[in-house]
Amino acid sequence: REALGAGVAGLVAMGQRSLGALAAESPADQIAKDYDGYSRNYDNLEVGELAKAFELDALRTIAVTKAAGRTLEIGIGTGLNLELYDFDKVTHLTGFDISTGMLDKSRERVVAKGLEGKVDLVQGDAAKLPFEDNSFDSVVVSYSLCVVPDARSSLGEIARVLRPSGSGFVVEHISSDIKPLALYQKFLAPFVRKYGKGCDPSKDIPSLAQESGLAVYDLDRRVLGTVAYMRVKANES
């Protein structure tokens, strides 16, 4: 009985530790773990004829090519956007991502393109950027805020790190401005998050940006309002 009791106690303790570990894992931790797994074949998932048909690549190009000066890209992933930057205008690029696996792929691209002196890569949570206030002339985000669990905080961080003269260039999956479609997106969001690499397409990113200390300009909606490009600037305090 003592041996049985000790065995049961051991199983209970193991179960408690396992439950504690699960409870301690934040949504951001889960995203990091998932994208470490996706990194092996992410490029094949991200680009293709469907993306071109819906102008996703075209909007990405608009956002990236507007960057100038000291630039931060949030959600650089495997570095797909590196070939789009004009390094005659961009004096230095900091690529930021939560996934070490994705950053490893991005690092390979940096080396292959001979950009070691122009690009550095930083791992972390977009809701808590490890940069000082007023650090960047440009911030680029392409299809990442839909995945970031706390998009509002991330947008607030963009407002904080942008210089007063700087701009953010954002292209994102967002909630449609067609109300029935927006309601449908909200209904589908749990399924899309589960099977669409964590992306929540029901976020109203323009409104969240305004609530987070950013002014929104040049809002360009496509695909029935579900994808958009926007330029943002930090509000004057």
mmCIF file of C-alpha atoms in Angstrom:
data_model
loop_
_atom_site.group_PDB
_atom_site.id
_atom_site.type_symbol
_atom_site.label_atom_id
_atom_site.label_comp_id
_atom_site.label_asym_id
_atom_site.label_seq_id
_atom_site.Cartn_x
_atom_site.Cartn_y
_atom_site.Cartn_z
ATOM 1 C CA ARG A 1 0.000 0.000 0.000
ATOM 2 C CA GLU A 2 2.861 2.373 0.840
ATOM 3 C CA ALA A 3 4.467 1.633 -2.513
ATOM 4 C CA LEU A 4 1.129 2.169 -4.266
ATOM 5 C CA GLY A 5 0.576 5.376 -2.343
ATOM 6 C CA ALA A 6 4.036 6.628 -3.270
ATOM 7 C CA GLY A 7 3.384 5.796 -6.919
ATOM 8 C CA VAL A 8 0.068 7.639 -6.926
ATOM 9 C CA ALA A 9 1.662 10.622 -5.189
ATOM 10 C CA GLY A 10 4.386 10.653 -7.827
ATOM 11 C CA LEU A 11 1.868 10.594 -10.658
ATOM 12 C CA VAL A 12 -0.115 13.408 -9.035
ATOM 13 C CA ALA A 13 3.040 15.499 -8.655
ATOM 14 C CA MET A 14 3.971 14.888 -12.300
ATOM 15 C CA GLY A 15 0.479 15.861 -13.370
ATOM 16 C CA GLN A 16 0.640 19.044 -11.335
ATOM 17 C CA ARG A 17 3.967 19.967 -12.884
ATOM 18 C CA SER A 18 2.605 19.297 -16.373
ATOM 19 C CA LEU A 19 -0.494 21.381 -15.712
ATOM 20 C CA GLY A 20 1.671 24.132 -14.268
ATOM 21 C CA ALA A 21 3.836 24.146 -17.371
ATOM 22 C CA LEU A 22 0.768 24.356 -19.603
ATOM 23 C CA ALA A 23 -0.675 27.166 -17.492
ATOM 24 C CA ALA A 24 2.627 29.044 -17.637
ATOM 25 C CA GLU A 25 2.800 28.921 -21.452
ATOM 26 C CA SER A 26 1.466 32.196 -22.795
ATOM 27 C CA PRO A 27 -0.213 32.677 -26.187
ATOM 28 C CA ALA A 28 3.005 34.347 -27.355
ATOM 29 C CA ASP A 29 5.027 31.298 -26.250
ATOM 30 C CA GLN A 30 2.685 29.065 -28.233
ATOM 31 C CA ILE A 31 3.029 31.238 -31.339
ATOM 32 C CA ALA A 32 6.828 31.081 -31.010
ATOM 33 C CA LYS A 33 6.739 27.296 -30.729
ATOM 34 C CA ASP A 34 4.343 26.944 -33.675
ATOM 35 C CA TYR A 35 6.396 29.180 -35.943
ATOM 36 C CA ASP A 36 9.610 27.374 -35.042
ATOM 37 C CA GLY A 37 7.874 24.370 -36.601
ATOM 38 C CA TYR A 38 6.523 26.289 -39.601
ATOM 39 C CA SER A 39 9.964 27.748 -40.372
ATOM 40 C CA ARG A 40 11.114 24.614 -42.213
ATOM 41 C CA ASN A 41 8.707 25.103 -45.138
ATOM 42 C CA TYR A 42 7.152 28.512 -44.415
ATOM 43 C CA ASP A 43 8.181 30.123 -47.699
ATOM 44 C CA ASN A 44 6.217 27.529 -49.655
ATOM 45 C CA LEU A 45 3.143 28.298 -47.543
ATOM 46 C CA GLU A 46 3.420 32.079 -47.674
ATOM 47 C CA VAL A 47 3.881 32.876 -51.355
ATOM 48 C CA GLY A 48 2.162 31.554 -54.418
ATOM 49 C CA GLU A 49 -0.358 32.212 -57.130
ATOM 50 C CA LEU A 50 -3.216 32.679 -54.655
ATOM 51 C CA ALA A 51 -1.311 35.440 -52.839
ATOM 52 C CA LYS A 52 -0.647 37.144 -56.167
ATOM 53 C CA ALA A 53 -4.283 36.822 -57.236
ATOM 54 C CA PHE A 54 -5.457 38.583 -54.085
ATOM 55 C CA GLU A 55 -2.753 41.277 -54.386
ATOM 56 C CA LEU A 56 -1.158 40.262 -51.082
ATOM 57 C CA ASP A 57 2.331 40.467 -52.570
ATOM 58 C CA ALA A 58 1.562 43.818 -54.218
ATOM 59 C CA LEU A 59 0.549 45.375 -50.899
ATOM 60 C CA ARG A 60 3.600 43.903 -49.197
ATOM 61 C CA THR A 61 5.796 45.539 -51.833
ATOM 62 C CA ILE A 62 4.106 48.912 -51.314
ATOM 63 C CA ALA A 63 4.775 48.780 -47.571
ATOM 64 C CA VAL A 64 8.390 47.610 -47.696
ATOM 65 C CA THR A 65 9.586 49.904 -50.478
ATOM 66 C CA LYS A 66 8.458 52.999 -48.558
ATOM 67 C CA ALA A 67 10.885 52.328 -45.672
ATOM 68 C CA ALA A 68 13.794 54.734 -45.214
ATOM 69 C CA GLY A 69 16.373 55.569 -42.567
ATOM 70 C CA ARG A 70 16.765 53.358 -39.515
ATOM 71 C CA THR A 71 14.069 50.718 -40.004
ATOM 72 C CA LEU A 72 12.414 48.048 -37.856
ATOM 73 C CA GLU A 73 10.525 45.151 -39.392
ATOM 74 C CA ILE A 74 8.222 43.414 -36.921
ATOM 75 C CA GLY A 75 7.628 39.790 -37.882
ATOM 76 C CA ILE A 76 10.511 39.514 -40.331
ATOM 77 C CA GLY A 77 10.016 35.758 -40.362
ATOM 78 C CA THR A 78 12.261 33.985 -42.878
ATOM 79 C CA GLY A 79 13.330 37.279 -44.453
ATOM 80 C CA LEU A 80 11.028 37.202 -47.482
ATOM 81 C CA ASN A 81 10.970 41.004 -47.568
ATOM 82 C CA LEU A 82 14.753 41.494 -47.629
ATOM 83 C CA GLU A 83 14.859 41.604 -51.428
ATOM 84 C CA LEU A 84 12.286 44.423 -51.453
ATOM 85 C CA TYR A 85 14.200 46.916 -49.305
ATOM 86 C CA ASP A 86 16.063 49.752 -50.982
ATOM 87 C CA PHE A 87 19.290 49.829 -48.965
ATOM 88 C CA ASP A 88 20.224 53.129 -50.586
ATOM 89 C CA LYS A 89 17.342 54.575 -48.527
ATOM 90 C CA VAL A 90 17.354 52.213 -45.544
ATOM 91 C CA THR A 91 20.474 52.982 -43.510
ATOM 92 C CA HIS A 92 20.019 49.996 -41.188
ATOM 93 C CA LEU A 93 17.364 47.309 -40.793
ATOM 94 C CA THR A 94 16.490 45.550 -37.540
ATOM 95 C CA GLY A 95 14.505 42.391 -38.166
ATOM 96 C CA PHE A 96 12.375 41.339 -35.188
ATOM 97 C CA ASP A 97 10.546 38.056 -34.679
ATOM 98 C CA ILE A 98 9.281 35.890 -31.831
ATOM 99 C CA SER A 99 10.473 32.641 -33.456
ATOM 100 C CA THR A 100 14.131 31.626 -33.330
ATOM 101 C CA GLY A 101 13.459 29.114 -36.104
ATOM 102 C CA MET A 102 12.191 31.852 -38.406
ATOM 103 C CA LEU A 103 15.132 34.094 -37.514
ATOM 104 C CA ASP A 104 17.563 31.295 -38.368
ATOM 105 C CA LYS A 105 16.078 31.190 -41.875
ATOM 106 C CA SER A 106 16.207 34.974 -42.080
ATOM 107 C CA ARG A 107 19.867 34.924 -41.017
ATOM 108 C CA GLU A 108 20.631 32.556 -43.897
ATOM 109 C CA ARG A 109 19.094 35.076 -46.305
ATOM 110 C CA VAL A 110 21.036 37.971 -44.782
ATOM 111 C CA VAL A 111 24.312 36.106 -45.328
ATOM 112 C CA ALA A 112 23.356 34.947 -48.826
ATOM 113 C CA LYS A 113 22.585 38.531 -49.857
ATOM 114 C CA GLY A 114 25.726 39.973 -48.231
ATOM 115 C CA LEU A 115 23.723 42.187 -45.864
ATOM 116 C CA GLU A 116 25.534 41.373 -42.612
ATOM 117 C CA GLY A 117 26.590 44.981 -42.024
ATOM 118 C CA LYS A 118 23.157 46.402 -42.839
ATOM 119 C CA VAL A 119 20.798 44.020 -41.027
ATOM 120 C CA ASP A 120 20.640 42.752 -37.455
ATOM 121 C CA LEU A 121 18.106 40.265 -36.111
ATOM 122 C CA VAL A 122 16.451 40.348 -32.689
ATOM 123 C CA GLN A 123 14.187 37.769 -31.037
ATOM 124 C CA GLY A 124 11.330 38.818 -28.760
ATOM 125 C CA ASP A 125 7.649 39.597 -28.218
ATOM 126 C CA ALA A 126 6.153 42.370 -30.380
ATOM 127 C CA ALA A 127 4.011 43.451 -27.428
ATOM 128 C CA LYS A 128 7.199 44.364 -25.512
ATOM 129 C CA LEU A 129 9.773 45.719 -27.937
ATOM 130 C CA PRO A 130 13.299 45.896 -26.449
ATOM 131 C CA PHE A 131 14.093 49.276 -28.021
ATOM 132 C CA GLU A 132 14.268 52.801 -26.667
ATOM 133 C CA ASP A 133 11.628 55.448 -27.403
ATOM 134 C CA ASN A 134 11.953 57.289 -30.725
ATOM 135 C CA SER A 135 14.430 54.743 -32.127
ATOM 136 C CA PHE A 136 13.263 54.265 -35.712
ATOM 137 C CA ASP A 137 12.482 56.330 -38.791
ATOM 138 C CA SER A 138 10.371 53.522 -40.284
ATOM 139 C CA VAL A 139 8.532 50.485 -38.962
ATOM 140 C CA VAL A 140 7.338 47.818 -41.392
ATOM 141 C CA VAL A 141 4.758 45.147 -40.567
ATOM 142 C CA SER A 142 3.470 42.729 -43.200
ATOM 143 C CA TYR A 143 0.837 40.159 -42.265
ATOM 144 C CA SER A 144 2.077 39.776 -38.690
ATOM 145 C CA LEU A 145 -0.346 41.676 -36.452
ATOM 146 C CA CYS A 146 -3.085 39.175 -37.259
ATOM 147 C CA VAL A 147 -0.873 36.567 -35.558
ATOM 148 C CA VAL A 148 0.398 38.662 -32.624
ATOM 149 C CA PRO A 149 -1.843 37.739 -29.645
ATOM 150 C CA ASP A 150 -1.814 41.284 -28.249
ATOM 151 C CA ALA A 151 -1.998 43.440 -31.376
ATOM 152 C CA ARG A 152 -3.114 46.501 -29.398
ATOM 153 C CA SER A 153 0.038 46.458 -27.265
ATOM 154 C CA SER A 154 2.196 45.867 -30.325
ATOM 155 C CA LEU A 155 0.679 48.899 -32.059
ATOM 156 C CA GLY A 156 1.304 50.930 -28.906
ATOM 157 C CA GLU A 157 4.926 49.814 -29.030
ATOM 158 C CA ILE A 158 5.153 50.957 -32.657
ATOM 159 C CA ALA A 159 3.916 54.388 -31.560
ATOM 160 C CA ARG A 160 6.554 54.431 -28.818
ATOM 161 C CA VAL A 161 9.595 53.469 -30.907
ATOM 162 C CA LEU A 162 8.743 55.630 -33.944
ATOM 163 C CA ARG A 163 10.483 58.977 -34.138
ATOM 164 C CA PRO A 164 8.125 61.974 -34.402
ATOM 165 C CA SER A 165 9.103 62.417 -38.054
ATOM 166 C CA GLY A 166 8.870 58.681 -38.775
ATOM 167 C CA SER A 167 6.170 56.485 -40.277
ATOM 168 C CA GLY A 168 4.973 52.932 -39.958
ATOM 169 C CA PHE A 169 3.971 50.990 -43.065
ATOM 170 C CA VAL A 170 1.501 48.234 -42.308
ATOM 171 C CA VAL A 171 -0.136 45.670 -44.562
ATOM 172 C CA GLU A 172 -2.466 43.282 -42.807
ATOM 173 C CA HIS A 173 -5.384 40.877 -42.809
ATOM 174 C CA ILE A 174 -8.137 42.872 -41.098
ATOM 175 C CA SER A 175 -11.821 42.962 -40.302
ATOM 176 C CA SER A 176 -13.828 44.001 -43.352
ATOM 177 C CA ASP A 177 -15.671 47.319 -43.444
ATOM 178 C CA ILE A 178 -18.608 45.370 -44.909
ATOM 179 C CA LYS A 179 -20.518 44.540 -41.735
ATOM 180 C CA PRO A 180 -21.993 41.121 -42.705
ATOM 181 C CA LEU A 181 -18.576 39.991 -43.888
ATOM 182 C CA ALA A 182 -16.952 41.285 -40.689
ATOM 183 C CA LEU A 183 -19.428 39.262 -38.625
ATOM 184 C CA TYR A 184 -18.640 36.195 -40.715
ATOM 185 C CA GLN A 185 -14.907 36.760 -40.149
ATOM 186 C CA LYS A 186 -15.521 36.944 -36.408
ATOM 187 C CA PHE A 187 -17.471 33.682 -36.536
ATOM 188 C CA LEU A 188 -14.706 31.952 -38.503
ATOM 189 C CA ALA A 189 -11.818 33.431 -36.478
ATOM 190 C CA PRO A 190 -11.329 30.446 -34.104
ATOM 191 C CA PHE A 191 -11.136 28.031 -37.043
ATOM 192 C CA VAL A 192 -8.823 30.291 -39.061
ATOM 193 C CA ARG A 193 -6.527 30.738 -36.048
ATOM 194 C CA LYS A 194 -6.319 26.972 -35.631
ATOM 195 C CA TYR A 195 -5.701 26.093 -39.266
ATOM 196 C CA GLY A 196 -4.224 29.344 -40.600
ATOM 197 C CA LYS A 197 -0.929 29.604 -38.724
ATOM 198 C CA GLY A 198 -2.502 31.519 -35.839
ATOM 199 C CA CYS A 199 -3.842 34.395 -37.935
ATOM 200 C CA ASP A 200 -6.986 36.104 -36.627
ATOM 201 C CA PRO A 201 -8.531 37.930 -39.616
ATOM 202 C CA SER A 202 -11.250 39.561 -37.511
ATOM 203 C CA LYS A 203 -9.050 42.217 -35.865
ATOM 204 C CA ASP A 204 -9.959 45.819 -36.663
ATOM 205 C CA ILE A 205 -6.347 46.923 -37.041
ATOM 206 C CA PRO A 206 -7.070 50.536 -38.145
ATOM 207 C CA SER A 207 -9.228 51.133 -35.053
ATOM 208 C CA LEU A 208 -6.728 49.390 -32.773
ATOM 209 C CA ALA A 209 -3.980 51.582 -34.215
ATOM 210 C CA GLN A 210 -5.918 54.754 -33.444
ATOM 211 C CA GLU A 211 -6.635 53.516 -29.926
ATOM 212 C CA SER A 212 -2.921 52.816 -29.442
ATOM 213 C CA GLY A 213 -1.575 56.296 -30.127
ATOM 214 C CA LEU A 214 -1.232 56.132 -33.900
ATOM 215 C CA ALA A 215 -2.790 58.273 -36.612
ATOM 216 C CA VAL A 216 -3.818 56.292 -39.712
ATOM 217 C CA TYR A 217 -3.257 57.614 -43.238
ATOM 218 C CA ASP A 218 -3.593 56.308 -46.798
ATOM 219 C CA LEU A 219 -5.831 53.388 -45.815
ATOM 220 C CA ASP A 220 -6.138 51.169 -48.900
ATOM 221 C CA ARG A 221 -8.509 48.213 -48.507
ATOM 222 C CA ARG A 222 -8.538 45.289 -50.925
ATOM 223 C CA VAL A 223 -10.303 41.908 -51.231
ATOM 224 C CA LEU A 224 -13.700 43.174 -49.976
ATOM 225 C CA GLY A 225 -11.975 45.167 -47.264
ATOM 226 C CA THR A 226 -10.287 42.152 -45.631
ATOM 227 C CA VAL A 227 -6.719 43.128 -46.504
ATOM 228 C CA ALA A 228 -5.306 46.625 -46.244
ATOM 229 C CA TYR A 229 -2.254 48.829 -46.482
ATOM 230 C CA MET A 230 -1.973 51.818 -44.163
ATOM 231 C CA ARG A 231 0.617 54.374 -43.172
ATOM 232 C CA VAL A 232 0.716 55.269 -39.494
ATOM 233 C CA LYS A 233 2.408 57.969 -37.431
ATOM 234 C CA ALA A 234 2.733 58.444 -33.700
ATOM 235 C CA ASN A 235 0.343 61.067 -32.339
ATOM 236 C CA GLU A 236 1.992 64.134 -30.863
ATOM 237 C CA SER A 237 1.888 63.946 -27.070
#
